[in-house]
mmCIF file of C-alpha atoms in Angstrom:
data_model
loop_
_atom_site.group_PDB
_atom_site.id
_atom_site.type_symbol
_atom_site.label_atom_id
_atom_site.label_comp_id
_atom_site.label_asym_id
_atom_site.label_seq_id
_atom_site.Cartn_x
_atom_site.Cartn_y
_atom_site.Cartn_z
ATOM 1 C CA UNK A 19 -0.042 0.135 0.096
ATOM 2 C CA UNK A 20 1.291 3.476 -0.941
ATOM 3 C CA UNK A 21 2.141 5.769 1.973
ATOM 4 C CA UNK A 22 -1.013 7.820 2.644
ATOM 5 C CA UNK A 23 -3.350 5.780 0.710
ATOM 6 C CA UNK A 24 -6.679 4.827 2.119
ATOM 7 C CA UNK A 25 -7.721 1.510 2.982
ATOM 8 C CA UNK A 26 -11.351 0.525 2.307
ATOM 9 C CA UNK A 27 -12.691 -1.825 4.864
ATOM 10 C CA UNK A 28 -15.954 -3.621 3.693
ATOM 11 C CA UNK A 29 -18.387 -4.967 6.201
ATOM 12 C CA UNK A 30 -21.783 -6.327 6.330
ATOM 13 C CA UNK A 31 -24.716 -3.995 6.959
ATOM 14 C CA UNK A 32 -26.751 -3.859 9.868
ATOM 15 C CA UNK A 33 -28.949 -7.201 10.275
ATOM 16 C CA UNK A 34 -26.439 -9.218 8.252
ATOM 17 C CA UNK A 35 -24.083 -11.869 9.666
ATOM 18 C CA UNK A 36 -20.871 -10.740 10.786
ATOM 19 C CA UNK A 37 -22.140 -6.848 11.156
ATOM 20 C CA UNK A 38 -19.669 -4.768 13.024
ATOM 21 C CA UNK A 39 -20.720 -1.640 15.002
ATOM 22 C CA UNK A 40 -19.101 1.564 13.420
ATOM 23 C CA UNK A 41 -17.839 2.417 16.841
ATOM 24 C CA UNK A 42 -15.564 -0.864 16.964
ATOM 25 C CA UNK A 43 -14.511 -0.184 13.567
ATOM 26 C CA UNK A 44 -13.435 3.344 14.901
ATOM 27 C CA UNK A 45 -11.570 1.835 17.812
ATOM 28 C CA UNK A 46 -10.019 -0.683 15.859
ATOM 29 C CA UNK A 47 -8.666 1.848 13.302
ATOM 30 C CA UNK A 48 -7.226 4.009 16.063
ATOM 31 C CA UNK A 49 -5.474 1.045 17.580
ATOM 32 C CA UNK A 50 -3.888 0.467 14.152
ATOM 33 C CA UNK A 51 -2.915 4.021 13.799
ATOM 34 C CA UNK A 52 -5.564 5.017 11.295
ATOM 35 C CA UNK A 53 -8.606 7.116 11.409
ATOM 36 C CA UNK A 54 -12.105 6.356 10.039
ATOM 37 C CA UNK A 55 -13.193 9.314 7.706
ATOM 38 C CA UNK A 56 -16.035 8.149 6.099
ATOM 39 C CA UNK A 57 -18.571 5.248 5.218
ATOM 40 C CA UNK A 58 -20.306 4.629 1.833
ATOM 41 C CA UNK A 59 -22.971 1.986 0.662
ATOM 42 C CA UNK A 60 -21.036 -0.711 -1.087
ATOM 43 C CA UNK A 61 -23.998 -2.732 -2.316
ATOM 44 C CA UNK A 62 -26.983 -4.289 -1.085
ATOM 45 C CA UNK A 63 -25.351 -6.320 1.741
ATOM 46 C CA UNK A 64 -21.949 -4.336 2.304
ATOM 47 C CA UNK A 65 -20.917 -0.942 3.898
ATOM 48 C CA UNK A 66 -17.436 0.457 3.067
ATOM 49 C CA UNK A 67 -15.409 2.404 5.498
ATOM 50 C CA UNK A 68 -12.663 4.512 4.543
ATOM 51 C CA UNK A 69 -9.567 4.417 6.907
ATOM 52 C CA UNK A 70 -6.663 6.754 6.596
ATOM 53 C CA UNK A 71 -3.440 7.770 8.199
ATOM 54 C CA UNK A 72 -4.170 10.741 10.382
ATOM 55 C CA UNK A 73 -2.868 14.159 9.035
ATOM 56 C CA UNK A 74 -0.465 14.636 11.893
ATOM 57 C CA UNK A 75 1.053 11.074 11.356
ATOM 58 C CA UNK A 76 1.556 11.829 7.585
ATOM 59 C CA UNK A 77 3.189 15.246 8.207
ATOM 60 C CA UNK A 78 5.452 13.698 10.716
ATOM 61 C CA UNK A 79 3.815 15.572 13.601
ATOM 62 C CA UNK A 80 3.085 13.390 16.541
#
């Protein structure tokens, strides 16, 4: 993955097997040093969550 490139995480929508609460995705992203910036409809059964490196980390400021 290129430095600074987003990661798209696809998870089942509400009511589907394997559904993950958005708060859990945000917490896991933070643990991994990422930030959740948006969510999109990725089909009938899927939601896409965009994860990125926080701006401070990209610019070397921590």
